[in-house]
Amino acid sequence: MYNRVYNRRYNRRYNRRYEKCIALLLLTACTLSLPAYAALNDSEQARLRESVTATATADAVLTVDEDDPLHATVMEMLGVQYESSHRHILEGTDFAPEFQAFAPRVFDFPLFRYGGAAIEETNLILNIGQMNTRSGSARVDGNKYTRDVSPLGSEGRVATNMGPLEFVKLMRSINPNGQYLCTISVTHATPEDNANLAAFLTHEAGQSEWGALRAMYGMTEPVNVFAFELGNEIDSALNEPEQDNVWAFSQSKLEWYSEIAPKHIAAIRAAAPEAKFVMCGKTAPWSEAESHIKWTEGVARAIGADCDYLAFHPYYDGMSTAYMSGLFDDMSDALERVLGAGHGVKFLLTEHARFADEGLDDAGRINLFSALSTAQFFNVMMKRGDMGGATYHSFFDGGEESRWWGLAQYVGGTLYQSPVGQMYHVYAGGLGDRVVRSVLTSDDPVTDETDDNLRMSALVTAEGGNRLKIILVNMREDLDFNIAFDLKHDYTLKSETVFTAPNTQSFIYSAKEADIVTAVTTERNTANFKNYHMPNKSLAVLTLETAAEIAGLGGQAGGEREDAPVETAFADIDGCWARNEIAKMTDLGFIQGKTATVFAPYEPVTRAEFAVMLARVLGLGGGYPKHFTDVPDGAWYADGADGLFYKGVLKGKREAVFAPDDQVTAEEIAAAANRAYRLRGGVARQGGLSVDALGIKDLSGVSAWAREDVLTAIAYGLFARLYENGYPRTNEAATRAEAASILYRLYNAAR
């Protein structure tokens, strides 16, 4: 019903705007440069620097339940798409010097998509090596793709100088740890082609000829592939003549896609068994009532069981964030109807950006309003438990004087970060590790996330055990806010960052506007923080600290407390993520190093070592009956092994066999730690364990027998700081650092 109401309101209003938007996107998708914007006259240029002050003030209340965490923060929401090659980035297949100097200043995007309409017409595996060896991409037999955006139209696409190798190099020049969201063509590449691409990207050099080929080109390490996206906007009917029944056309595409997508999945999975997949979502459902529901149900029936994500391309302001939320609710319901509750498929927003077309504030203009619009979109989407990531459209728009969408701009011979690109730095600094429940209310609908007029929003996340981070976004020029905070604990405001510009239309038109957007951080140390004055047309990040303990995910063991550093003699743990836990546990006498100065934090922990550590945490002495036949009398670990078995905490590998020298896995530690937690009086969880609420994206790295134990340990807070990306790999050997971290939390939780 939500969607039907919105469709009636929006379809007529946005069809023409949508057509204009897509036309611009098609131009963007081509490697040809966009025409420059018409020059601004003197009064328009002056408007960019004209400071606007609020004419009214509204009151609002931000109610926060910081002890009710919703899910882990999905940092992959701050990803980026790259679509079109451009001489300011590439000269041939080498990076232009100006881009090499520019890349270190760019935000470290965690997720990079090489996608878009141009990529759907590109067979990537044909675009490696020297340019004179690369091939154009022709349509495969039998496909029904009709959206031609390439210079060669329906005949195919010319070879590109931005092949997969160049894209990965671009990604790593910005973030060496970036993840590649690889959009594959299902119209211009065969399943075998895409299987070879998967092998080229993911195989070790000695694993296959494709892995060896990648290494030969200088990329010795496999690429960190986030997922393979099965086509881009496959359902698009842009070049089709007007039809009375538009869905009939989409349905024919759906039937074809449902037939060929499983073949690509099977081929890629044979080459890369751990691969994750993104199924193609409905393009622009606001132009075709309820099409997104029918399309989602169709692709879910065909390939939903094999996919981890559903792609969707929201363009907002234009269409309101509330309207977009309604579409997501519709599609979420459709997925559940087909796949059942707990299906685990998340939304992946593989394109998104702000779109509007009013006067100086022209279509996609990357000004302050665009930056605040995207930040507001993040504030709302981050609260949802069904988001798996997002990639902004796009890194660079391809225009000679680029002022469309891009996070990077080329203006007057210089590369700049656009206002939206600069916003990413500030927004990321306002994110903790988990989203907590919050609601912003006022007498004005501008704070109502279900209203089209939303212009003032808030996101609250927790970081560790005693810190809150609050992101406030006020898109209004004429209105500022006095915000009262209703918090569970007492807080000190430690710092405030305000991101703004003279007015919402401010953007980088020339070198004179290079610094037109500002982000100013001020140390505050304001005790008993209760109120904040939110300025107009701004994004603010507030960092709060409390002496209390904020609950972690699951609310059992609490959050991550930042203890004061402890001196230690171990020379090899400086820089280790678990340094403080290792030092604390050593100081308490629970763990020991390999030598007086060597802890070996990254070595696997043996069952014997773990038994001794855990027995000390539980205060078990000796004198327990001997049980294991492979534990010699008097062995240094014998008391621990026998005591833990007698207490029902640690089991043998099989009857009477302890296997002391075997490596212990993280899930074996989870099972033992859960039993120990309950033995020490910890409160057992009631009801089911939701992977969404715990921030888990994938359980393929967890053995079937251990899933409940692993989820319970995460819910207790015992695995804090482990698997924060949502992909636990507990079936692998645990390190000594990981064991120390888990047992440190067990000790604090159950004492």
XYZ file of C-alpha atoms in Angstrom:
751
model
C 0.000 0.000 0.000
C 2.841 2.379 0.886
C 4.283 2.007 -2.575
C 0.942 2.330 -4.386
C 0.197 5.615 -2.641
C 3.602 6.995 -3.520
C 3.463 5.782 -7.093
C 0.195 7.622 -7.716
C 1.801 10.793 -6.405
C 5.139 10.492 -8.138
C 4.723 8.743 -11.461
C 3.456 11.682 -13.523
C 5.576 14.174 -11.672
C 8.840 12.322 -12.212
C 8.538 10.523 -15.533
C 9.909 13.481 -17.491
C 12.511 14.189 -14.831
C 13.499 10.533 -14.852
C 13.909 10.580 -18.634
C 16.162 13.600 -18.362
C 18.163 11.977 -15.580
C 18.699 8.783 -17.553
C 19.710 10.728 -20.626
C 22.403 12.386 -18.553
C 23.454 9.021 -17.133
C 23.784 7.625 -20.628
C 26.063 10.468 -21.592
C 28.063 9.866 -18.444
C 28.395 6.194 -19.299
C 30.190 6.923 -22.562
C 33.916 7.506 -22.695
C 33.219 10.701 -24.624
C 33.451 13.895 -22.581
C 30.274 15.636 -21.558
C 29.855 19.149 -22.847
C 30.827 21.832 -20.403
C 28.187 23.678 -18.461
C 27.175 27.053 -19.766
C 29.297 29.719 -18.141
C 27.800 31.407 -15.097
C 27.257 35.133 -15.306
C 28.662 37.500 -12.685
C 25.556 37.459 -10.486
C 25.407 33.658 -10.547
C 29.067 33.405 -9.583
C 28.515 35.899 -6.764
C 25.599 33.752 -5.560
C 27.987 30.840 -4.959
C 29.825 32.871 -2.301
C 26.826 34.665 -0.781
C 26.431 33.701 2.865
C 22.882 32.820 3.904
C 21.750 32.978 7.527
C 18.731 31.320 9.082
C 15.602 33.389 9.540
C 13.928 31.095 12.094
C 14.752 28.584 14.820
C 12.880 25.371 15.608
C 13.048 23.130 18.668
C 13.713 19.401 18.392
C 14.430 16.483 20.727
C 16.862 13.674 19.955
C 15.945 10.635 22.047
C 18.722 8.040 22.207
C 18.725 4.571 23.730
C 22.427 3.891 23.532
C 21.959 0.579 25.377
C 19.825 -0.708 22.479
C 22.267 -1.284 19.600
C 20.542 -2.163 16.336
C 23.364 -3.626 14.247
C 26.986 -3.131 13.292
C 27.782 -0.026 11.266
C 28.094 -0.925 7.581
C 31.118 1.068 6.469
C 30.681 -0.324 2.961
C 27.850 2.199 2.591
C 30.606 4.734 1.891
C 31.681 3.107 -1.372
C 32.148 4.647 -4.811
C 31.486 3.749 -8.444
C 33.837 4.413 -11.305
C 32.348 4.220 -14.774
C 34.024 6.198 -17.518
C 37.637 6.503 -18.554
C 39.067 10.005 -18.785
C 42.374 11.529 -19.788
C 42.682 13.348 -16.456
C 42.955 9.932 -14.798
C 44.479 7.697 -17.472
C 46.984 8.444 -20.203
C 46.851 5.285 -22.249
C 46.888 2.595 -19.556
C 49.041 4.598 -17.127
C 47.747 6.982 -14.495
C 48.107 10.644 -15.320
C 50.610 12.475 -13.072
C 47.896 14.848 -11.861
C 45.790 11.902 -10.677
C 48.755 10.281 -8.945
C 49.201 13.481 -6.947
C 45.460 13.739 -6.289
C 44.716 10.154 -5.162
C 46.256 10.381 -1.644
C 43.866 13.222 -0.761
C 40.756 11.228 -1.668
C 38.646 9.488 0.967
C 39.628 5.850 1.596
C 36.496 4.328 0.126
C 36.057 0.779 1.473
C 34.164 -0.438 -1.600
C 34.813 0.272 -5.296
C 32.410 -0.613 -8.090
C 33.485 -0.720 -11.690
C 30.051 -0.722 -13.233
C 27.368 1.132 -15.087
C 25.818 0.918 -18.530
C 29.205 1.027 -20.256
C 30.434 -1.994 -18.321
C 27.345 -4.001 -19.276
C 28.620 -3.622 -22.833
C 32.206 -4.572 -21.936
C 33.689 -8.043 -21.736
C 36.310 -7.283 -19.096
C 38.478 -10.338 -19.684
C 39.152 -9.072 -23.219
C 40.505 -5.805 -21.815
C 43.767 -6.778 -20.157
C 47.306 -6.337 -21.404
C 48.605 -3.798 -23.888
C 45.981 -1.707 -25.672
C 46.920 -3.163 -29.067
C 46.072 -6.644 -27.748
C 42.675 -5.743 -26.317
C 39.444 -6.601 -28.099
C 36.130 -4.877 -28.493
C 33.060 -6.491 -26.939
C 30.231 -7.878 -29.040
C 26.874 -9.134 -27.869
C 26.631 -12.796 -27.046
C 24.115 -14.812 -28.989
C 20.513 -14.775 -27.815
C 20.650 -11.845 -25.396
C 17.757 -9.412 -25.115
C 19.677 -6.354 -23.975
C 18.498 -3.273 -25.901
C 20.097 -0.364 -24.087
C 22.803 0.890 -26.445
C 25.052 3.579 -25.021
C 28.354 2.740 -26.687
C 29.819 4.528 -29.695
C 29.250 1.398 -31.770
C 25.645 0.959 -30.639
C 24.232 -2.513 -31.100
C 27.398 -3.821 -32.748
C 29.295 -3.790 -29.450
C 31.830 -1.680 -27.631
C 35.390 -0.696 -28.451
C 38.263 -1.796 -26.227
C 38.751 0.294 -23.101
C 41.973 1.506 -21.517
C 40.348 1.104 -18.079
C 40.435 -2.673 -17.855
C 40.218 -4.686 -14.640
C 43.936 -4.309 -13.917
C 43.832 -0.530 -14.262
C 40.721 -0.358 -12.118
C 42.282 -2.410 -9.321
C 45.376 -0.199 -9.470
C 43.126 2.871 -9.220
C 41.342 1.314 -6.239
C 44.574 0.450 -4.462
C 46.065 3.887 -5.135
C 43.183 5.310 -3.104
C 42.747 2.525 -0.544
C 45.187 -0.424 -0.554
C 42.595 -2.423 1.403
C 39.672 -1.558 -0.856
C 37.188 -4.200 -1.960
C 36.279 -4.607 -5.630
C 32.591 -4.872 -6.493
C 32.926 -6.398 -9.941
C 30.013 -5.788 -12.290
C 30.126 -8.436 -14.997
C 28.394 -8.265 -18.333
C 25.837 -10.967 -18.987
C 25.076 -9.557 -22.447
C 28.568 -9.128 -23.903
C 30.401 -11.898 -22.037
C 29.745 -15.620 -21.785
C 29.717 -17.568 -18.513
C 33.139 -18.944 -19.471
C 34.456 -15.399 -20.021
C 33.297 -14.354 -16.567
C 34.679 -17.528 -14.968
C 38.049 -16.637 -16.484
C 37.687 -13.094 -15.118
C 36.990 -14.503 -11.647
C 40.085 -16.706 -11.893
C 42.165 -13.776 -13.143
C 41.131 -11.671 -10.147
C 41.071 -14.214 -7.312
C 43.520 -17.033 -8.053
C 47.002 -17.270 -6.614
C 49.771 -17.050 -9.184
C 50.447 -20.768 -8.915
C 46.792 -21.780 -8.904
C 45.952 -21.309 -12.580
C 47.150 -19.768 -15.810
C 44.859 -16.816 -15.114
C 46.408 -16.170 -11.713
C 49.841 -16.479 -13.318
C 48.823 -13.993 -16.018
C 47.755 -11.406 -13.448
C 51.069 -11.878 -11.631
C 52.941 -11.504 -14.919
C 51.345 -8.072 -15.283
C 52.789 -7.104 -11.912
C 49.830 -7.775 -9.616
C 51.103 -10.693 -7.559
C 48.440 -10.709 -4.853
C 44.842 -11.784 -5.615
C 42.230 -9.040 -5.657
C 39.870 -8.620 -2.719
C 36.584 -9.094 -4.593
C 33.561 -8.066 -2.531
C 31.047 -9.671 -4.896
C 30.215 -10.249 -8.540
C 27.249 -8.189 -9.723
C 25.268 -10.090 -12.342
C 24.727 -7.363 -14.900
C 23.762 -3.710 -14.790
C 20.168 -2.466 -15.233
C 19.295 -5.478 -17.358
C 15.593 -4.634 -17.348
C 16.059 -1.164 -18.829
C 13.634 -0.332 -21.673
C 15.094 3.066 -22.548
C 15.481 2.480 -26.251
C 12.214 0.678 -26.731
C 9.227 2.349 -28.435
C 6.247 3.362 -26.327
C 4.241 0.338 -25.234
C 0.830 0.002 -23.690
C 2.078 -2.682 -21.315
C 5.576 -1.739 -20.163
C 5.712 -4.627 -17.695
C 5.304 -7.113 -20.558
C 8.659 -5.889 -21.870
C 10.276 -6.081 -18.422
C 8.854 -9.553 -17.927
C 10.475 -10.779 -21.121
C 13.796 -9.465 -19.803
C 13.144 -11.170 -16.458
C 12.485 -14.522 -18.101
C 15.686 -14.241 -20.126
C 17.741 -13.092 -17.124
C 16.332 -15.918 -14.986
C 17.614 -18.357 -17.593
C 21.134 -17.007 -18.121
C 22.088 -15.673 -14.633
C 22.338 -19.155 -13.050
C 24.824 -20.147 -15.762
C 27.097 -17.247 -14.864
C 26.820 -18.051 -11.155
C 27.747 -21.696 -11.721
C 30.709 -20.824 -13.942
C 32.114 -18.200 -11.574
C 31.568 -20.393 -8.515
C 33.529 -23.201 -10.175
C 36.474 -20.816 -10.504
C 35.947 -18.970 -7.198
C 33.989 -21.142 -4.719
C 33.815 -18.383 -2.085
C 32.377 -15.809 -4.499
C 29.373 -13.743 -3.476
C 26.767 -12.560 -5.956
C 24.527 -9.542 -6.496
C 21.295 -10.042 -8.437
C 20.079 -7.243 -10.671
C 17.272 -5.155 -9.195
C 14.560 -3.170 -10.959
C 15.686 -0.004 -12.675
C 13.738 3.183 -11.899
C 10.544 1.628 -10.500
C 9.029 5.082 -10.085
C 8.334 5.013 -13.824
C 6.329 1.778 -13.686
C 3.950 1.087 -10.787
C 4.764 -1.963 -8.647
C 7.297 -3.251 -11.198
C 9.963 -3.430 -8.496
C 7.825 -5.895 -6.529
C 7.232 -8.205 -9.482
C 10.846 -7.998 -10.628
C 12.200 -8.679 -7.113
C 9.980 -11.709 -6.689
C 11.060 -13.000 -10.101
C 14.822 -12.713 -9.610
C 14.530 -14.053 -6.049
C 12.775 -17.172 -7.335
C 15.400 -17.646 -10.039
C 18.667 -16.973 -8.183
C 17.868 -15.577 -4.723
C 19.125 -18.698 -2.941
C 22.538 -18.248 -4.606
C 22.864 -14.500 -4.056
C 23.907 -12.366 -1.134
C 22.624 -9.006 -2.360
C 19.943 -7.343 -4.466
C 21.153 -4.327 -6.448
C 19.136 -1.110 -6.537
C 19.836 2.390 -7.889
C 18.127 5.114 -5.824
C 18.380 8.717 -6.989
C 16.991 11.064 -4.366
C 15.898 14.707 -3.994
C 14.212 14.232 -6.791
C 12.335 11.387 -5.219
C 12.295 11.817 -1.469
C 14.212 9.633 0.938
C 10.858 8.621 2.451
C 9.717 7.435 -0.967
C 12.918 5.429 -1.370
C 12.388 3.859 2.048
C 8.945 2.754 0.912
C 10.453 1.046 -2.140
C 12.959 -0.782 0.060
C 10.156 -1.935 2.350
C 8.242 -3.257 -0.667
C 11.257 -5.148 -1.993
C 12.130 -6.483 1.458
C 8.629 -7.907 1.768
C 8.941 -9.444 -1.695
C 12.227 -11.137 -0.795
C 10.726 -12.571 2.380
C 7.690 -13.897 0.527
C 9.919 -15.823 -1.865
C 12.958 -16.735 0.251
C 11.390 -16.909 3.705
C 12.254 -15.099 6.931
C 15.941 -14.866 7.783
C 16.999 -15.216 4.129
C 20.057 -12.998 4.611
C 19.881 -11.115 1.278
C 20.848 -7.461 1.739
C 20.366 -4.445 -0.489
C 23.429 -3.205 -2.332
C 22.945 0.318 -3.671
C 25.304 -0.067 -6.600
C 24.448 3.414 -7.838
C 23.059 6.340 -5.875
C 23.253 10.121 -5.963
C 21.174 13.223 -5.462
C 19.219 14.433 -8.511
C 17.318 17.690 -8.964
C 16.843 20.169 -11.798
C 15.973 23.625 -10.661
C 17.726 26.725 -12.026
C 21.313 27.268 -10.906
C 20.849 24.161 -8.804
C 20.878 22.113 -12.006
C 20.593 18.348 -12.492
C 23.095 16.508 -10.349
C 25.034 19.686 -9.551
C 27.624 18.685 -6.953
C 27.071 21.546 -4.548
C 26.544 21.760 -0.794
C 22.891 20.738 -1.150
C 24.001 17.549 -2.922
C 26.470 16.808 -0.113
C 23.819 17.316 2.574
C 21.280 15.344 0.556
C 23.627 12.356 0.357
C 24.457 12.644 4.062
C 20.757 12.667 4.929
C 20.231 9.603 2.737
C 23.026 7.852 4.653
C 21.489 8.839 8.002
C 18.237 7.100 7.107
C 19.696 4.072 5.311
C 22.324 3.355 7.989
C 19.513 2.641 10.454
C 18.094 -0.137 8.312
C 19.280 -3.647 9.056
C 19.012 -4.751 5.434
C 21.722 -2.592 3.859
C 24.886 -4.329 2.677
C 26.686 -1.391 1.092
C 26.463 1.423 -1.452
C 28.594 2.896 -4.230
C 28.094 6.549 -5.136
C 27.586 7.525 -8.786
C 30.295 8.360 -9.444
C 33.959 8.998 -8.740
C 34.409 11.135 -11.829
C 31.753 12.148 -14.299
C 33.887 12.324 -17.403
C 33.071 15.952 -18.164
C 35.760 18.359 -19.276
C 34.573 20.917 -16.729
C 33.014 18.323 -14.481
C 30.081 19.434 -12.349
C 27.830 16.388 -12.575
C 27.565 14.046 -9.595
C 31.285 13.302 -9.283
C 33.197 13.036 -6.028
C 36.186 14.319 -7.991
C 36.052 17.397 -10.254
C 38.330 18.706 -12.963
C 38.049 22.476 -12.897
C 40.334 24.949 -14.632
C 43.079 22.381 -15.178
C 43.062 21.083 -11.571
C 41.510 18.071 -9.846
C 39.442 18.879 -6.755
C 37.322 16.926 -4.334
C 33.754 18.073 -4.852
C 31.592 19.122 -1.890
C 30.140 15.599 -1.859
C 33.626 14.092 -1.945
C 34.717 16.299 0.942
C 31.597 15.346 2.885
C 32.661 11.680 2.879
C 35.692 12.465 5.055
C 33.548 14.216 7.645
C 30.743 11.657 7.611
C 33.090 8.706 8.085
C 34.631 10.475 11.070
C 31.178 10.520 12.673
C 30.653 6.749 12.572
C 31.194 4.368 15.454
C 31.149 0.577 15.268
C 27.416 0.018 15.887
C 24.187 1.898 15.223
C 22.029 2.574 18.294
C 18.349 3.345 18.499
C 17.467 7.026 18.186
C 14.632 9.237 16.991
C 14.559 12.961 16.238
C 11.222 14.708 16.806
C 9.824 18.207 16.511
C 6.589 19.990 15.622
C 7.883 20.427 12.079
C 7.661 17.565 9.514
C 11.230 18.324 8.425
C 12.428 15.899 11.150
C 10.017 13.088 10.205
C 11.855 10.366 8.276
C 8.555 9.093 6.845
C 7.671 12.511 5.390
C 8.633 13.818 1.946
C 9.733 17.078 3.567
C 12.518 15.535 5.662
C 15.348 18.051 5.882
C 16.765 17.558 9.405
C 18.008 14.096 10.399
C 20.231 12.349 12.932
C 22.244 9.127 13.142
C 23.694 7.902 16.435
C 26.408 5.258 16.659
C 28.435 3.928 19.573
C 32.174 3.436 19.560
C 33.712 1.123 22.104
C 32.259 1.083 25.571
C 32.001 4.753 26.442
C 31.657 6.900 23.332
C 28.766 8.096 21.185
C 29.086 9.689 17.764
C 26.158 11.739 16.470
C 25.757 12.923 12.881
C 23.261 15.753 12.423
C 22.254 16.957 8.955
C 20.278 20.175 8.427
C 19.520 20.814 4.759
C 17.498 23.977 5.358
C 19.006 27.389 4.607
C 16.301 29.303 6.416
C 16.042 27.235 9.599
C 18.357 26.260 12.421
C 17.510 24.060 15.420
C 17.846 23.987 19.170
C 18.187 20.269 19.888
C 17.613 18.815 23.354
C 19.188 15.397 24.011
C 17.409 12.647 25.932
C 20.211 10.190 26.771
C 20.452 7.176 29.092
C 23.796 8.220 30.560
C 25.602 11.454 31.435
C 27.988 12.638 28.714
C 30.731 15.138 28.045
C 30.812 16.720 24.583
C 34.432 16.141 23.583
C 34.465 17.646 20.090
C 32.302 19.171 17.376
C 32.897 19.211 13.610
C 30.763 21.440 11.369
C 30.750 20.995 7.586
C 29.129 23.830 5.628
C 29.426 26.430 2.858
C 28.039 29.944 2.291
C 24.787 28.562 0.844
C 23.336 25.311 -0.455
C 24.135 26.179 -4.101
C 27.834 26.722 -3.396
C 30.110 24.534 -5.492
C 33.552 24.644 -7.073
C 33.032 26.594 -10.279
C 36.577 27.946 -10.518
C 39.764 28.142 -8.480
C 38.190 30.997 -6.514
C 35.790 28.480 -4.935
C 38.442 25.861 -4.128
C 37.885 26.336 -0.379
C 34.220 27.253 -0.508
C 33.267 24.198 1.587
C 34.700 24.104 5.101
C 34.938 21.498 7.856
C 35.988 22.912 11.222
C 36.639 20.730 14.279
C 36.527 22.323 17.735
C 37.513 20.654 21.004
C 34.739 21.283 23.556
C 34.967 19.172 26.777
C 31.490 20.331 27.792
C 30.337 18.314 30.807
C 26.693 17.299 31.378
C 25.924 17.781 27.696
C 22.183 18.195 27.080
C 21.616 20.744 24.297
C 23.073 21.721 20.950
C 22.387 24.555 18.528
C 22.356 23.079 15.010
C 23.256 25.662 12.365
C 21.477 25.930 9.036
C 22.731 24.180 5.817
C 25.269 22.121 7.737
C 26.424 18.678 8.755
C 27.638 18.379 12.349
C 29.508 15.515 14.007
C 29.395 15.416 17.805
C 31.645 13.101 19.830
C 30.395 12.339 23.356
C 32.012 10.337 26.151
C 30.579 8.849 29.344
C 31.982 7.206 32.462
C 29.261 4.561 32.164
C 29.426 1.381 30.088
C 27.462 1.414 26.820
C 26.022 -1.944 25.810
C 27.614 -3.823 22.947
C 25.730 -5.789 20.317
C 23.459 -8.217 22.145
C 23.605 -6.105 25.292
C 25.216 -8.816 27.410
C 28.913 -8.268 27.890
C 28.847 -4.554 27.246
C 30.833 -2.578 24.750
C 34.521 -2.192 24.211
C 36.011 -0.367 27.190
C 39.145 1.609 26.446
C 41.327 0.707 29.410
C 44.396 2.711 30.218
C 47.481 1.290 28.495
C 49.404 -1.302 30.501
C 53.179 -1.563 30.331
C 54.458 -4.860 29.004
C 57.803 -6.490 28.296
C 56.604 -7.995 25.041
C 58.390 -6.244 22.207
C 56.293 -7.811 19.448
C 52.829 -6.527 20.366
C 53.329 -2.812 19.727
C 50.955 -2.036 16.879
C 48.963 -5.222 17.436
C 45.212 -4.578 17.508
C 44.944 -6.593 20.759
C 47.934 -5.034 22.508
C 45.971 -3.786 25.500
C 44.091 -7.064 25.995
C 47.342 -9.045 25.857
C 49.025 -6.681 28.312
C 46.054 -6.763 30.707
C 45.741 -10.541 30.646
C 49.487 -10.900 31.203
C 49.339 -8.437 34.091
C 46.515 -10.489 35.637
C 48.596 -13.644 35.332
C 46.203 -15.398 32.944
C 48.495 -15.687 29.917
C 52.213 -15.898 29.275
C 54.503 -15.187 26.358
C 56.594 -17.598 24.365
C 59.568 -15.975 26.070
C 59.952 -13.058 28.454
C 59.915 -10.596 25.544
C 58.019 -12.455 22.799
C 54.282 -13.078 22.858
C 53.854 -14.150 19.187
C 50.370 -12.611 18.819
C 49.762 -13.878 15.289
C 50.794 -17.482 15.840
C 47.995 -20.058 16.078
C 47.057 -20.997 19.618
C 47.166 -24.691 20.497
C 44.532 -26.552 22.478
C 47.034 -26.980 25.299
C 47.789 -23.236 25.435
C 44.119 -22.323 25.316
C 43.231 -24.805 28.080
C 45.774 -23.239 30.412
C 44.608 -19.694 29.606
C 40.928 -20.502 30.146
C 41.532 -22.513 33.331
C 43.389 -19.556 34.834
C 40.573 -17.152 33.906
C 38.090 -19.484 35.650
C 40.371 -19.951 38.647
C 40.579 -23.730 38.285
C 43.316 -25.452 40.255
C 44.516 -29.048 40.071
C 43.284 -32.311 41.520
C 40.634 -33.141 38.926
C 40.244 -36.759 37.744
C 42.380 -37.692 34.757
C 40.315 -38.191 31.618
C 42.433 -37.856 28.464
C 44.703 -40.722 27.460
C 46.999 -38.456 25.405
C 47.715 -36.043 28.270
C 50.768 -37.267 30.186
C 50.744 -37.087 33.960
C 52.389 -33.894 35.077
C 52.151 -32.199 31.701
C 52.144 -28.403 32.033
C 48.619 -28.258 30.607
C 47.179 -31.386 32.317
C 45.386 -29.597 35.171
C 43.755 -27.191 32.727
C 42.602 -29.900 30.321
C 41.202 -32.178 33.022
C 39.638 -29.335 35.018
C 37.851 -27.839 32.026
C 36.562 -31.257 30.976
C 35.322 -31.993 34.496
C 33.506 -28.627 34.584
C 31.903 -29.335 31.212
C 33.626 -26.384 29.536
C 36.078 -27.974 27.087
C 35.584 -31.238 25.285
C 38.082 -33.564 23.664
C 38.534 -33.996 19.953
C 37.004 -37.426 20.444
C 36.447 -39.752 23.383
C 39.413 -39.542 25.788
C 41.567 -37.747 23.164
C 42.514 -34.133 23.890
C 44.975 -33.504 20.987
C 47.000 -30.884 22.873
C 49.149 -29.830 19.919
C 46.247 -29.272 17.530
C 45.369 -25.713 16.697
C 42.124 -24.508 18.238
C 39.607 -22.737 15.997
C 37.765 -19.577 16.924
C 34.456 -21.455 16.961
C 35.858 -24.041 19.405
C 36.878 -21.111 21.580
C 33.367 -19.671 21.188
C 31.754 -22.909 22.365
C 34.046 -23.172 25.393
C 33.737 -19.462 26.235
C 29.923 -19.654 26.159
C 29.951 -22.586 28.593
C 32.418 -20.749 30.803
C 30.281 -17.601 30.732
C 27.263 -19.551 31.965
C 29.393 -21.420 34.507
C 30.419 -18.073 35.994
C 26.796 -16.961 36.290
C 26.336 -15.123 33.006
C 22.704 -14.720 31.969
C 21.746 -17.055 29.130
C 20.137 -15.394 26.116
C 16.425 -15.839 25.583
C 14.875 -16.255 22.143
C 16.472 -16.467 18.727
C 19.669 -14.852 17.519
C 19.198 -12.485 14.575
C 22.139 -12.259 12.199
C 20.868 -8.827 11.145
C 20.821 -7.502 14.697
C 24.331 -8.854 15.251
C 25.653 -7.268 12.074
C 26.491 -10.591 10.430
C 26.530 -10.506 6.633
C 27.609 -14.060 5.908
C 27.967 -17.330 7.846
C 29.740 -19.417 5.225
C 32.946 -19.230 7.280
C 31.236 -20.762 10.310
C 30.797 -24.535 10.611
C 27.186 -25.658 10.804
C 27.634 -27.220 14.244
C 29.091 -23.982 15.643
C 26.713 -21.348 14.304
C 24.621 -20.981 17.444
C 27.752 -20.892 19.607
C 29.372 -18.248 17.411
C 26.254 -16.070 17.284
C 25.841 -16.411 21.050
C 29.462 -15.405 21.675
C 29.003 -12.375 19.433
C 25.779 -11.492 21.247
C 27.524 -11.779 24.621
C 30.140 -9.321 23.343
C 32.953 -11.865 23.607
C 33.992 -11.386 19.978
C 34.163 -7.571 20.125
C 36.727 -6.197 17.653
C 36.694 -9.471 15.745
C 34.960 -9.871 12.375
C 33.762 -6.253 12.387
C 33.215 -6.498 8.629
C 30.356 -8.948 9.270
C 32.118 -11.978 7.772
C 33.194 -14.309 10.605
C 35.753 -16.953 9.628
C 35.611 -18.966 12.816
C 36.386 -22.304 11.138
C 39.996 -21.144 10.851
C 42.697 -21.458 13.490
C 42.563 -18.727 16.120
C 45.646 -16.677 16.891
C 47.098 -16.096 20.333
C 45.970 -12.459 20.090
C 42.395 -13.498 19.287
C 42.344 -15.951 22.187
C 43.606 -13.252 24.559
C 40.969 -10.804 23.322
C 38.077 -13.248 23.738
C 39.179 -14.388 27.174
C 39.700 -10.795 28.310
C 36.057 -10.078 27.510
C 34.950 -13.297 29.151
C 36.789 -12.297 32.319
C 35.180 -8.828 32.368
C 31.710 -10.079 31.447
C 31.403 -12.817 34.044
C 33.232 -11.413 37.037
